[in-house]
Amino acid sequence: MKTVITQSPKETFQLGMELGKQAEAGQVYCLSGDLGVGKTVFTQGFAKGMGIEEHVNSPTFTILQSYEEGRLPLYHFDAYRIGDAEEMEEIGYEDCFYGTGVSLVEWPEQIKDIIPETGIWIRIEKDLEQGFDYRKITINK
Ligand code: ADP
Ligand code: MG
């Protein structure tokens, strides 16, 4: 386990970028944290680290957004509106989780049952007592 404190969106982006550079095929990154905490900022850095230049945003209304132009394919999921694992099956999540790309899931708690045991959990938390831009990021790798 590793804990990183960031004090700006830029620092969170850079942490994402570092991890994106190291990401390997078949890994599933589970990014948890409340709305507005910085999951998308982190993901944007992560994508950059994977060599993706295309703009990455919250896939909220699509559940899955794939990016094919990087070092490896990146599958960006937003499970916020997922009701059950069946919806994930319809999307074909298994080809992503167990394929040759890297998956990154926002709101992974929604689909806990289908997250592989090898999933890498990353939690982003605010602590307003530490300031508005403070984020504690815990990586369970
Ligand atoms: P989420 O995807 O978790 O809902 P976003 O990444 O869309 O959140 O938004 C995070 C917001 O918090 C952005 O407006 C960003 O500028 C702001 N922010 C402030 N400090 C930080 C920080 N240390 N890390 C990430 N984002 C931060
Ligand atoms: Mg988001």
XYZ file of N, CA and C and ligand atoms in Angstrom:
451
model
N 0.832 -1.204 0.000
C 0.000 0.000 0.000
C 0.866 1.253 0.000
N 0.383 2.224 -0.724
C 1.141 3.461 -0.848
C 0.174 4.634 -0.719
N 0.561 5.651 0.015
C -0.296 6.824 0.147
C 0.427 8.047 -0.391
N -0.261 8.788 -1.237
C 0.314 10.003 -1.805
C -0.635 11.163 -1.499
N -0.075 12.274 -1.057
C -0.881 13.480 -0.838
C -0.677 14.394 -2.036
N -1.770 14.881 -2.598
C -1.626 15.891 -3.651
C -2.306 17.175 -3.191
N -1.805 18.289 -3.705
C -2.313 19.606 -3.278
C -2.880 20.398 -4.445
N -2.959 19.755 -5.615
C -3.506 20.454 -6.785
C -3.931 19.421 -7.823
N -4.827 19.818 -8.742
C -5.214 18.903 -9.817
C -3.993 18.439 -10.617
N -3.047 19.342 -10.786
C -1.854 19.015 -11.561
C -1.082 17.855 -10.926
N -0.973 17.874 -9.612
C -0.241 16.799 -8.927
C -0.974 15.467 -9.049
N -2.301 15.521 -9.015
C -3.078 14.280 -9.170
C -2.941 13.755 -10.597
N -2.952 14.679 -11.547
C -2.746 14.327 -12.951
C -1.390 13.639 -13.114
N -0.377 14.204 -12.482
C 0.977 13.648 -12.611
C 1.112 12.271 -11.977
N 0.432 12.064 -10.857
C 0.438 10.743 -10.236
C -0.228 9.733 -11.179
N -1.353 10.137 -11.767
C -2.036 9.283 -12.737
C -1.110 8.958 -13.900
N -0.386 9.958 -14.346
C 0.522 9.777 -15.478
C 1.629 8.760 -15.174
N 2.193 8.876 -13.971
C 3.220 7.909 -13.536
C 2.684 6.481 -13.600
N 1.476 6.299 -13.073
C 0.896 4.959 -13.048
C 0.524 4.496 -14.457
N 0.075 5.424 -15.268
C -0.276 5.096 -16.650
C 0.937 4.624 -17.453
N 2.078 5.206 -17.137
C 3.324 4.810 -17.818
C 3.693 3.369 -17.496
N 3.344 2.948 -16.275
C 3.733 1.611 -15.809
C 2.653 0.560 -16.044
N 1.485 0.978 -16.495
C 0.343 0.054 -16.616
C 0.649 -1.090 -17.577
N 0.180 -2.266 -17.187
C 0.434 -3.460 -17.990
C -0.869 -4.086 -18.469
N -0.776 -4.807 -19.572
C -1.937 -5.485 -20.152
C -2.614 -6.374 -19.119
N -3.922 -6.309 -19.060
C -4.695 -7.167 -18.167
C -4.935 -6.593 -16.783
N -4.364 -5.441 -16.521
C -4.595 -4.842 -15.202
C -5.940 -4.124 -15.161
N -6.570 -4.203 -13.995
C -7.840 -3.506 -13.783
C -7.644 -2.524 -12.621
N -7.699 -1.253 -12.922
C -7.549 -0.207 -11.914
C -8.931 0.233 -11.437
N -9.140 0.164 -10.124
C -10.434 0.502 -9.539
C -10.280 1.820 -8.811
N -10.916 2.838 -9.347
C -10.710 4.186 -8.843
C -11.924 4.623 -8.044
N -11.771 4.662 -6.720
C -12.946 5.022 -5.939
C -12.778 6.349 -5.223
N -13.886 6.964 -4.931
C -13.901 8.278 -4.302
C -15.173 9.009 -4.696
N -15.567 9.962 -3.857
C -16.823 10.693 -4.074
C -16.785 11.560 -5.331
N -17.949 12.031 -5.672
C -18.092 12.938 -6.807
C -17.231 14.187 -6.592
N -16.490 14.567 -7.608
C -15.710 15.793 -7.553
C -14.385 15.677 -6.819
N -13.982 14.448 -6.529
C -12.770 14.257 -5.739
C -11.506 14.275 -6.625
N -11.687 13.943 -7.901
C -10.536 13.983 -8.812
C -10.301 12.712 -9.608
N -11.292 11.857 -9.689
C -11.129 10.593 -10.425
C -10.850 10.850 -11.912
N -11.572 11.821 -12.462
C -11.370 12.096 -13.884
C -10.022 12.771 -14.130
N -9.640 13.663 -13.241
C -8.316 14.304 -13.349
C -7.225 13.228 -13.332
N -7.345 12.293 -12.412
C -6.395 11.192 -12.311
C -6.385 10.383 -13.612
N -7.573 10.075 -14.108
C -7.698 9.259 -15.320
C -7.095 9.961 -16.532
N -7.259 11.279 -16.586
C -6.675 12.041 -17.697
C -5.153 11.921 -17.685
N -4.573 11.984 -16.495
C -3.128 11.798 -16.378
C -2.726 10.378 -16.743
N -3.514 9.438 -16.282
C -3.260 8.022 -16.548
C -3.235 7.767 -18.065
N -4.218 8.305 -18.744
C -4.308 8.139 -20.201
C -3.087 8.764 -20.876
N -2.711 9.936 -20.414
C -1.530 10.619 -20.965
C -0.301 9.724 -20.793
N -0.186 9.126 -19.612
C 0.940 8.234 -19.319
C 0.964 7.013 -20.232
N -0.214 6.636 -20.705
C -0.290 5.492 -21.624
C -0.063 5.901 -23.073
N 0.142 7.180 -23.276
C 0.411 7.662 -24.630
C -0.835 8.060 -25.398
N -1.909 8.326 -24.671
C -3.162 8.733 -25.310
C -3.244 10.253 -25.313
N -3.373 10.829 -26.487
C -3.412 12.292 -26.602
C -4.850 12.805 -26.642
N -5.754 11.925 -27.042
C -7.175 12.281 -27.141
C -7.686 12.765 -25.778
N -8.630 13.700 -25.789
C -9.170 14.208 -24.525
C -10.020 13.140 -23.841
N -9.779 12.947 -22.563
C -10.517 11.966 -21.778
C -11.439 12.709 -20.815
N -12.707 12.332 -20.818
C -13.591 12.921 -19.800
C -14.407 11.831 -19.128
N -15.322 12.228 -18.271
C -16.133 11.241 -17.570
C -17.045 10.530 -18.571
N -16.990 9.198 -18.597
C -17.823 8.486 -19.561
C -19.252 8.260 -19.044
N -19.650 9.029 -18.040
C -20.917 8.832 -17.323
C -22.100 8.363 -18.176
N -22.256 8.929 -19.342
C -23.443 8.579 -20.113
C -23.210 7.444 -21.098
N -22.026 6.879 -21.072
C -21.731 5.797 -22.007
C -21.276 4.518 -21.297
N -20.981 4.611 -20.008
C -20.447 3.507 -19.199
C -19.045 3.103 -19.625
N -18.836 2.881 -20.914
C -17.497 2.488 -21.370
C -17.022 3.359 -22.515
N -15.809 3.843 -22.364
C -15.153 4.599 -23.424
C -13.798 3.925 -23.680
N -13.557 3.553 -24.924
C -12.286 2.892 -25.248
C -11.355 3.850 -25.977
N -10.096 3.765 -25.626
C -9.070 4.570 -26.299
C -8.029 3.618 -26.863
N -7.853 3.656 -28.157
C -7.014 2.657 -28.836
C -5.676 3.203 -29.306
N -5.457 4.496 -29.147
C -4.273 5.099 -29.768
C -3.002 5.041 -28.927
N -3.121 4.566 -27.685
C -1.954 4.572 -26.808
C -1.088 3.334 -26.934
N -0.187 3.213 -25.998
C 0.734 2.086 -25.900
C -0.030 0.765 -25.821
N -1.147 0.776 -25.122
C -2.066 -0.359 -24.995
C -3.472 0.239 -25.039
N -4.482 -0.572 -25.375
C -5.843 -0.028 -25.310
C -6.203 0.323 -23.857
N -6.926 1.397 -23.680
C -7.437 1.774 -22.349
C -8.960 1.710 -22.381
N -9.515 0.969 -21.425
C -10.966 0.868 -21.296
C -11.386 1.625 -20.052
N -12.045 2.727 -20.264
C -12.448 3.603 -19.150
C -13.934 3.377 -18.856
N -14.205 2.809 -17.690
C -15.589 2.524 -17.290
C -16.063 3.522 -16.253
N -17.328 3.869 -16.321
C -17.971 4.596 -15.233
C -19.176 3.765 -14.827
N -19.056 3.093 -13.686
C -20.096 2.141 -13.264
C -21.173 2.797 -12.404
N -21.158 4.141 -12.330
C -22.078 4.866 -11.451
C -23.536 4.451 -11.643
N -23.940 4.278 -12.886
C -25.345 3.975 -13.158
C -25.625 2.496 -13.400
N -24.640 1.666 -13.133
C -24.827 0.234 -13.348
C -25.720 -0.348 -12.259
N -26.743 -1.083 -12.674
C -27.653 -1.702 -11.718
C -27.171 -3.076 -11.283
N -26.740 -3.875 -12.222
C -26.224 -5.208 -11.886
C -25.166 -5.648 -12.903
N -24.489 -6.727 -12.560
C -23.363 -7.198 -13.373
C -23.798 -7.572 -14.803
N -25.070 -7.888 -14.956
C -25.569 -8.263 -16.279
C -25.376 -7.139 -17.308
N -25.570 -5.915 -16.825
C -25.364 -4.765 -17.713
C -23.917 -4.692 -18.175
N -23.025 -5.085 -17.289
C -21.605 -5.100 -17.637
C -21.325 -6.194 -18.666
N -22.021 -7.299 -18.512
C -21.853 -8.394 -19.472
C -22.293 -7.970 -20.865
N -23.400 -7.221 -20.913
C -23.897 -6.732 -22.203
C -22.873 -5.843 -22.890
N -22.151 -5.096 -22.097
C -21.117 -4.207 -22.641
C -19.885 -4.997 -23.084
N -19.760 -6.209 -22.570
C -18.622 -7.049 -22.929
C -17.402 -6.765 -22.065
N -17.630 -6.528 -20.786
C -16.521 -6.144 -19.900
C -15.424 -7.207 -19.832
N -15.804 -8.485 -20.017
C -14.803 -9.557 -19.874
C -13.673 -9.436 -20.894
N -14.028 -8.995 -22.084
C -12.999 -8.797 -23.108
C -12.032 -7.693 -22.693
N -12.514 -6.765 -21.882
C -11.665 -5.667 -21.398
C -10.835 -6.107 -20.196
N -11.506 -6.640 -19.172
C -10.820 -7.033 -17.936
C -9.788 -8.137 -18.180
N -10.121 -9.048 -19.084
C -9.263 -10.214 -19.292
C -8.616 -10.197 -20.671
N -8.484 -9.013 -21.222
C -7.910 -8.885 -22.562
C -6.491 -8.353 -22.526
N -6.111 -7.720 -23.594
C -4.728 -7.258 -23.718
C -4.589 -5.757 -23.466
N -5.664 -5.161 -22.969
C -5.596 -3.739 -22.648
C -5.593 -3.514 -21.149
N -5.765 -2.252 -20.765
C -5.795 -1.856 -19.360
C -7.197 -1.297 -19.078
N -7.806 -1.743 -17.981
C -9.115 -1.215 -17.620
C -8.989 -0.280 -16.435
N -9.790 0.773 -16.464
C -9.848 1.699 -15.338
C -11.329 1.943 -15.054
N -11.725 1.660 -13.816
C -13.143 1.702 -13.470
C -13.422 2.770 -12.425
N -14.255 3.740 -12.768
C -14.750 4.678 -11.770
C -16.009 4.080 -11.149
N -16.229 4.288 -9.855
C -17.331 3.699 -9.096
C -17.283 2.175 -9.103
N -16.128 1.588 -8.805
C -15.976 0.128 -8.845
C -16.840 -0.594 -7.812
N -17.208 0.112 -6.729
C -18.047 -0.517 -5.689
C -19.355 -1.040 -6.283
N -19.811 -0.383 -7.338
C -21.068 -0.761 -7.993
C -20.999 -2.153 -8.614
N -19.782 -2.582 -8.935
C -19.630 -3.858 -9.648
C -18.587 -4.744 -8.958
N -18.529 -4.575 -7.639
C -17.546 -5.279 -6.810
C -17.421 -6.766 -7.147
N -18.563 -7.409 -7.354
C -18.593 -8.870 -7.560
C -17.806 -9.328 -8.780
N -17.668 -8.464 -9.742
C -16.986 -8.903 -10.969
C -15.575 -8.322 -11.097
N -15.140 -7.579 -10.087
C -13.762 -7.064 -10.124
C -12.809 -8.233 -9.827
N -11.823 -8.459 -10.691
C -10.882 -9.552 -10.443
C -10.110 -9.345 -9.127
N -9.685 -10.443 -8.539
C -8.916 -10.366 -7.294
C -7.624 -9.585 -7.459
N -7.150 -9.567 -8.678
C -5.907 -8.858 -8.977
C -6.126 -7.353 -9.190
N -7.358 -6.908 -9.045
C -7.670 -5.489 -9.234
C -6.803 -4.592 -8.370
N -6.396 -3.471 -8.917
C -5.578 -2.508 -8.189
C -6.502 -1.377 -7.732
N -6.657 -1.251 -6.426
C -7.606 -0.271 -5.880
C -6.915 1.034 -5.551
N -7.505 2.101 -6.022
C -6.982 3.433 -5.752
C -8.123 4.280 -5.185
N -7.910 4.788 -3.985
C -8.965 5.592 -3.352
C -8.512 7.034 -3.225
N -9.333 7.946 -3.677
C -9.025 9.370 -3.541
C -9.986 9.971 -2.520
N -9.424 10.651 -1.540
C -10.252 11.252 -0.487
C -9.886 12.716 -0.262
N -10.916 13.482 0.068
C -10.704 14.877 0.475
C -10.571 14.919 1.993
N -9.998 15.996 2.484
C -10.042 16.288 3.903
C -10.062 17.806 3.992
N -11.266 18.339 4.125
C -11.416 19.799 4.045
C -10.628 20.541 5.120
N -10.359 19.875 6.216
C -9.539 20.517 7.257
C -8.120 20.786 6.764
N -7.719 20.010 5.760
C -6.360 20.159 5.213
C -6.333 21.128 4.020
N -7.481 21.663 3.685
C -7.544 22.598 2.564
C -8.396 22.056 1.423
N -8.884 22.977 0.603
C -9.831 22.637 -0.458
C -9.226 21.730 -1.517
N -7.940 21.902 -1.788
C -7.298 21.154 -2.878
C -6.533 19.918 -2.400
N -6.590 19.666 -1.105
C -5.886 18.510 -0.537
C -6.585 17.210 -0.947
N -5.793 16.239 -1.384
C -6.333 14.907 -1.678
C -5.380 13.848 -1.127
N -5.954 12.857 -0.466
C -5.163 11.718 -0.018
C -5.473 10.564 -0.967
N -4.453 10.044 -1.594
C -4.639 8.996 -2.599
C -3.940 7.718 -2.127
N -4.727 6.689 -1.908
C -4.200 5.430 -1.401
C -4.229 4.389 -2.512
N -3.072 3.795 -2.741
C -2.950 2.809 -3.824
C -2.698 1.434 -3.208
N -3.575 0.515 -3.480
C -3.452 -0.858 -2.993
C -2.958 -1.752 -4.110
N -1.674 -1.888 -4.195
C -1.120 -2.619 -5.328
C -0.394 -3.848 -4.862
P -14.567 13.099 -10.224
O -14.249 12.492 -11.550
O -14.012 12.347 -9.058
O -16.037 13.374 -10.041
P -13.178 15.393 -11.281
O -11.834 14.862 -11.600
O -14.123 15.569 -12.427
O -13.856 14.519 -10.126
O -13.063 16.816 -10.583
C -12.164 17.098 -9.535
C -12.238 18.578 -9.216
O -11.463 18.880 -8.065
C -11.696 19.428 -10.353
O -12.486 20.586 -10.465
C -10.290 19.774 -9.863
O -9.829 21.005 -10.384
C -10.503 19.874 -8.366
N -9.294 19.603 -7.547
C -8.823 20.416 -6.572
N -7.735 19.894 -5.987
C -7.498 18.714 -6.597
C -6.510 17.689 -6.408
N -5.543 17.760 -5.464
N -6.578 16.612 -7.213
C -7.549 16.503 -8.145
N -8.516 17.421 -8.369
C -8.502 18.518 -7.594
Mg -15.499 11.685 -13.111
